[in-house]
Amino acid sequence: MSVRLQFDGISKLFPAVRALHEVSFSVGAGEIHGLLGENGAGKSTLLRILSGVYRPTAGSVLIDGKPVTLANPVAARAAGVAMIHQELQQVPRLSVAQNMFLGHPLTRGSIFVARREQERRAAEALAAIGPSIDPAAPLSTLKVAQRQMVEIARALLDRARIVAMDEPTSSLTPSEFERLAEVIKGLARDGVAIVYVSHKLDEVFGICRRATIMRDGIVVDSVDLKSLSEKAVVAMMVGRELAQEQHNSHASSQVMLSVRGLASTKVRDVSFDLHRGEVLGIAGLVGSGRTELLRLLAGVDRATTGSIVINGKAIKPASPRDAIAAGIGLVPEERKREGIVPLRSITSNMALASMSVFAPHGIIDHRGLKQIAAEKMKRVNLRPFLLDRPIRLFSGGNQQKAIIGRWLAAGTRILLFDEPTRGIDVGAKAEIYHLIEELAAEGHSVVVVSSELPEVIRLADRVLVMRDGAIAAELGRADLSEQAIAAHAIPQTRTPAAEPARQ
Amino acid sequence: MSDATLVQPRTEFLRGFSMRDAGTLIGLIVILAVFGALVPGFFAERNLINILQQSSINACLALGMTQVIISGGIDLSVGPTAALSAVISASMMVAGVPFPLAVGAGFAIGLLCGLVNGILVAHVGLQPFIVTLGTLSTYRALALIYTGGNPVLGLPAGFRAIFNSSLFGLPLAVIIVAFVAIAAWIVLKKTPFGEYLLAVGGNEEAAYIAGVPIARTKIAAYMISGLLAALAAQILIGRLGAAEPILGNLWELDAIAAAAIGGASLMGGKGSVVGTILGAVILGAMRNGLTLMNVQSFYQLLATGLIILAAMLIDRVTRGRG
């Protein structure tokens, strides 16, 4: 088997972040190669380099032994690389054929689009991988699995020599996966090199013979999956030194928040209690329903069934306004999109949730507001301490501090953090951790959703592990380890406990 | 907390907020200087008052438009809203209804028109441009149908006298609009509603999660716009003594222009009451000057267009430096 794709010492530096460090491994022609690692291990960055979105800071990509310059996505495509994204990048209103020829349509006399010819060739490519899809149908009428087939057929049309798939099965049913697996194996038989990224270890074990395991931007090892157990692979994925700082619990026995049977389209029958002064961690893979659960509690989305009881009082939040009135505040994951009003000052952003408090007679008491803002921003250690400066000019960490200050100013007792340190540099990270601990010590109740296991372990008094929208396990401080969390978070066919939950 | 930390943000505050307004003011000064040099008598007290009077109706509309634009929307229906308000008030007066009541009814029509716009935008979730394009035609049609296309003539003298009166040498219309501007400034700078408006237009998703009442805020903005359109209508029919169902044609464009020249961003989240007033006066001064110079109306149109484009270009060039 000849080497089709080779990464040779690839490094990628972002400002203040080393995303990849000297990544080297190779994939043979006709090989289906798994790429494994936790969120943030560097898999996505590597795929973006392969598909020409990013350029490596150092190192090179070799295709069929020759170094290639993947300056942009068009160049990558010309070099024979096809990328199949987790979120399919297609235009729903256009037809299947139009999508397959997007960006380089077949033309007659280089003016008119040769629609018939496009559809004929699209149909040929689709037939080669099996599914009966009408190439003239609008893409929006297709199911996700079918859309994925369209993407693969497009790779065939491009005569791709390398196909990279990022979590291709995240929204497929088991039978759809079987079908996809057959198509992937067919591609491999034709000599295509396939890089297969998935969190689902059973799938990777099912269709890949070899896999490369990444962690913190480096390659841990490229391994033969036949000789390893899933457990051993998980250990390699998460097996860094545990960030064990001393942990003080401030949890009391008083229940602040009680959730029973909460459900929505993405959350299944979630029940738990949150105590005064407790930091409750919620772990699980991206897409396991963690964010959705927080959004239900914060009133951003509505639950279909279940109850939320705060301090003995049942609430049914129809909007964040209701949840805030009941004492729940959300520090969202996507700070830019859901957290800050970029053009407004730190003070305005902080006061947004408690405006009526600052305007008891309809007119805002700017003097009082300034005082509270100064007090709260001192408390969260905002830097630089410029309260009237637009928030967009601050670093991510300081924006996050202002959002935390928003809930302090509103007197919120239950704080929900979704990925509290996403996009925040190391120094500010430690500050946010301390802040969360102090909030708990003061008697706030805190929920922390995080993909970074050391973060969860550092902060949480207790951890709920979510999988497929439900709580798969509850781990106390004594049982808390990255391996334990990963074992419950990652669906494994051989875990007996997972079987009933799947049915 | 030390005093130093409280003092420093204050200068920051002034700098951040008045820079764009200062730019608009410079623009106004330049235009005044040019016409002052070219047109004899341009700076006569009487002419300056004329400029203010001629700008007052557009300023009134533009203040409402500014609120809507800040919320991330647009209100194309202000002209027809004014027309509907005008013909209903006028026909009530002609029918003998005491004029305070008739004027009140006109305001109610304005609020109602704004409420319909607001509900369609905030609760039904339609795009503001399309909603108000639709109501632009609808409200105009209602005004025409109601009057059969004929002007309502013969407004009572008492009503006309009020709107044609002066206080301290200034026409009442100018004074009314000045009060409206002060009120709008207070609303935007000093009330939770103003903060909500800026937050909803600046980042609706974030505002929602922070507990801002999104729908209420948007609806209120459209209702303010409708109310101010009705006020502009009363000022106009008071001056003219008649209400035409076709009055207010293309008012929305002048109002948007004034707001944009004054620094409002059609992306939402940004706008200034002071800037909008200056923008309206810039447009008014320019038209006045060109008319006094006997320039053909074609060139007045050209000048209006160029001023809007120049303001936007200056905006673009100076952005990102703060």
mmCIF file with all atom_site columns, C-alpha atoms in Angstrom, chain B residues 103-176:
data_model
loop_
_atom_site.group_PDB
_atom_site.id
_atom_site.type_symbol
_atom_site.label_atom_id
_atom_site.label_alt_id
_atom_site.label_comp_id
_atom_site.label_asym_id
_atom_site.label_entity_id
_atom_site.label_seq_id
_atom_site.pdbx_PDB_ins_code
_atom_site.Cartn_x
_atom_site.Cartn_y
_atom_site.Cartn_z
_atom_site.occupancy
_atom_site.B_iso_or_equiv
_atom_site.pdbx_formal_charge
_atom_site.auth_seq_id
_atom_site.auth_comp_id
_atom_site.auth_asym_id
_atom_site.auth_atom_id
_atom_site.pdbx_PDB_model_num
ATOM 1  C CA . VAL B 1 103 ? -55.765 65.970 17.410 1.00 0.00 ? 103 VAL B CA 1
ATOM 2  C CA . GLY B 1 104 ? -55.834 63.275 20.097 1.00 0.00 ? 104 GLY B CA 1
ATOM 3  C CA . ALA B 1 105 ? -57.550 60.955 17.638 1.00 0.00 ? 105 ALA B CA 1
ATOM 4  C CA . GLY B 1 106 ? -54.821 61.722 15.108 1.00 0.00 ? 106 GLY B CA 1
ATOM 5  C CA . PHE B 1 107 ? -52.167 60.727 17.654 1.00 0.00 ? 107 PHE B CA 1
ATOM 6  C CA . ALA B 1 108 ? -54.074 57.546 18.417 1.00 0.00 ? 108 ALA B CA 1
ATOM 7  C CA . ILE B 1 109 ? -54.057 56.690 14.706 1.00 0.00 ? 109 ILE B CA 1
ATOM 8  C CA . GLY B 1 110 ? -50.295 57.208 14.633 1.00 0.00 ? 110 GLY B CA 1
ATOM 9  C CA . LEU B 1 111 ? -49.806 54.937 17.639 1.00 0.00 ? 111 LEU B CA 1
ATOM 10 C CA . LEU B 1 112 ? -52.096 52.329 16.119 1.00 0.00 ? 112 LEU B CA 1
ATOM 11 C CA . CYS B 1 113 ? -50.203 52.358 12.800 1.00 0.00 ? 113 CYS B CA 1
ATOM 12 C CA . GLY B 1 114 ? -46.950 51.913 14.747 1.00 0.00 ? 114 GLY B CA 1
ATOM 13 C CA . LEU B 1 115 ? -48.467 49.131 16.836 1.00 0.00 ? 115 LEU B CA 1
ATOM 14 C CA . VAL B 1 116 ? -49.428 47.187 13.713 1.00 0.00 ? 116 VAL B CA 1
ATOM 15 C CA . ASN B 1 117 ? -45.905 47.583 12.305 1.00 0.00 ? 117 ASN B CA 1
ATOM 16 C CA . GLY B 1 118 ? -44.393 46.579 15.647 1.00 0.00 ? 118 GLY B CA 1
ATOM 17 C CA . ILE B 1 119 ? -46.534 43.485 16.106 1.00 0.00 ? 119 ILE B CA 1
ATOM 18 C CA . LEU B 1 120 ? -45.822 42.277 12.589 1.00 0.00 ? 120 LEU B CA 1
ATOM 19 C CA . VAL B 1 121 ? -42.094 42.753 13.155 1.00 0.00 ? 121 VAL B CA 1
ATOM 20 C CA . ALA B 1 122 ? -41.731 41.603 16.763 1.00 0.00 ? 122 ALA B CA 1
ATOM 21 C CA . HIS B 1 123 ? -44.382 38.933 17.179 1.00 0.00 ? 123 HIS B CA 1
ATOM 22 C CA . VAL B 1 124 ? -44.949 37.633 13.656 1.00 0.00 ? 124 VAL B CA 1
ATOM 23 C CA . GLY B 1 125 ? -41.249 37.926 12.904 1.00 0.00 ? 125 GLY B CA 1
ATOM 24 C CA . LEU B 1 126 ? -41.481 39.534 9.476  1.00 0.00 ? 126 LEU B CA 1
ATOM 25 C CA . GLN B 1 127 ? -38.677 41.701 8.139  1.00 0.00 ? 127 GLN B CA 1
ATOM 26 C CA . PRO B 1 128 ? -39.099 45.391 9.048  1.00 0.00 ? 128 PRO B CA 1
ATOM 27 C CA . PHE B 1 129 ? -38.363 46.596 5.515  1.00 0.00 ? 129 PHE B CA 1
ATOM 28 C CA . ILE B 1 130 ? -41.061 44.412 3.990  1.00 0.00 ? 130 ILE B CA 1
ATOM 29 C CA . VAL B 1 131 ? -43.604 44.989 6.778  1.00 0.00 ? 131 VAL B CA 1
ATOM 30 C CA . THR B 1 132 ? -43.379 48.754 6.496  1.00 0.00 ? 132 THR B CA 1
ATOM 31 C CA . LEU B 1 133 ? -43.252 48.595 2.701  1.00 0.00 ? 133 LEU B CA 1
ATOM 32 C CA . GLY B 1 134 ? -46.569 46.780 2.930  1.00 0.00 ? 134 GLY B CA 1
ATOM 33 C CA . THR B 1 135 ? -48.075 49.187 5.432  1.00 0.00 ? 135 THR B CA 1
ATOM 34 C CA . LEU B 1 136 ? -46.712 52.113 3.390  1.00 0.00 ? 136 LEU B CA 1
ATOM 35 C CA . SER B 1 137 ? -49.154 51.138 0.646  1.00 0.00 ? 137 SER B CA 1
ATOM 36 C CA . THR B 1 138 ? -51.886 50.010 3.021  1.00 0.00 ? 138 THR B CA 1
ATOM 37 C CA . TYR B 1 139 ? -51.986 53.158 5.139  1.00 0.00 ? 139 TYR B CA 1
ATOM 38 C CA . ARG B 1 140 ? -51.807 55.351 2.030  1.00 0.00 ? 140 ARG B CA 1
ATOM 39 C CA . ALA B 1 141 ? -54.670 53.422 0.485  1.00 0.00 ? 141 ALA B CA 1
ATOM 40 C CA . LEU B 1 142 ? -56.743 53.791 3.661  1.00 0.00 ? 142 LEU B CA 1
ATOM 41 C CA . ALA B 1 143 ? -56.193 57.556 3.631  1.00 0.00 ? 143 ALA B CA 1
ATOM 42 C CA . LEU B 1 144 ? -57.224 57.765 -0.027 1.00 0.00 ? 144 LEU B CA 1
ATOM 43 C CA . ILE B 1 145 ? -60.253 55.514 0.426  1.00 0.00 ? 145 ILE B CA 1
ATOM 44 C CA . TYR B 1 146 ? -61.359 57.404 3.524  1.00 0.00 ? 146 TYR B CA 1
ATOM 45 C CA . THR B 1 147 ? -61.300 60.756 1.724  1.00 0.00 ? 147 THR B CA 1
ATOM 46 C CA . GLY B 1 148 ? -62.228 59.512 -1.719 1.00 0.00 ? 148 GLY B CA 1
ATOM 47 C CA . GLY B 1 149 ? -58.945 61.044 -2.811 1.00 0.00 ? 149 GLY B CA 1
ATOM 48 C CA . ASN B 1 150 ? -60.071 64.594 -2.025 1.00 0.00 ? 150 ASN B CA 1
ATOM 49 C CA . PRO B 1 151 ? -58.357 67.000 0.352  1.00 0.00 ? 151 PRO B CA 1
ATOM 50 C CA . VAL B 1 152 ? -60.150 67.847 3.587  1.00 0.00 ? 152 VAL B CA 1
ATOM 51 C CA . LEU B 1 153 ? -60.537 71.615 3.565  1.00 0.00 ? 153 LEU B CA 1
ATOM 52 C CA . GLY B 1 154 ? -61.673 74.294 5.989  1.00 0.00 ? 154 GLY B CA 1
ATOM 53 C CA . LEU B 1 155 ? -59.898 73.498 9.242  1.00 0.00 ? 155 LEU B CA 1
ATOM 54 C CA . PRO B 1 156 ? -61.046 75.674 12.139 1.00 0.00 ? 156 PRO B CA 1
ATOM 55 C CA . ALA B 1 157 ? -59.220 78.945 12.591 1.00 0.00 ? 157 ALA B CA 1
ATOM 56 C CA . GLY B 1 158 ? -58.498 78.278 16.261 1.00 0.00 ? 158 GLY B CA 1
ATOM 57 C CA . PHE B 1 159 ? -56.525 75.140 15.386 1.00 0.00 ? 159 PHE B CA 1
ATOM 58 C CA . ARG B 1 160 ? -54.634 76.882 12.623 1.00 0.00 ? 160 ARG B CA 1
ATOM 59 C CA . ALA B 1 161 ? -53.832 79.844 14.819 1.00 0.00 ? 161 ALA B CA 1
ATOM 60 C CA . ILE B 1 162 ? -52.123 77.614 17.371 1.00 0.00 ? 162 ILE B CA 1
ATOM 61 C CA . PHE B 1 163 ? -49.840 75.934 14.887 1.00 0.00 ? 163 PHE B CA 1
ATOM 62 C CA . ASN B 1 164 ? -49.025 79.213 13.201 1.00 0.00 ? 164 ASN B CA 1
ATOM 63 C CA . SER B 1 165 ? -48.230 81.013 16.435 1.00 0.00 ? 165 SER B CA 1
ATOM 64 C CA . SER B 1 166 ? -44.791 81.915 17.694 1.00 0.00 ? 166 SER B CA 1
ATOM 65 C CA . LEU B 1 167 ? -43.182 81.921 21.115 1.00 0.00 ? 167 LEU B CA 1
ATOM 66 C CA . PHE B 1 168 ? -40.125 84.038 21.870 1.00 0.00 ? 168 PHE B CA 1
ATOM 67 C CA . GLY B 1 169 ? -39.827 84.706 18.164 1.00 0.00 ? 169 GLY B CA 1
ATOM 68 C CA . LEU B 1 170 ? -39.718 81.019 17.265 1.00 0.00 ? 170 LEU B CA 1
ATOM 69 C CA . PRO B 1 171 ? -42.508 79.233 15.391 1.00 0.00 ? 171 PRO B CA 1
ATOM 70 C CA . LEU B 1 172 ? -44.439 76.858 17.633 1.00 0.00 ? 172 LEU B CA 1
ATOM 71 C CA . ALA B 1 173 ? -43.550 73.932 15.357 1.00 0.00 ? 173 ALA B CA 1
ATOM 72 C CA . VAL B 1 174 ? -39.856 74.492 16.056 1.00 0.00 ? 174 VAL B CA 1
ATOM 73 C CA . ILE B 1 175 ? -40.477 74.648 19.792 1.00 0.00 ? 175 ILE B CA 1
ATOM 74 C CA . ILE B 1 176 ? -42.585 71.497 19.762 1.00 0.00 ? 176 ILE B CA 1
#
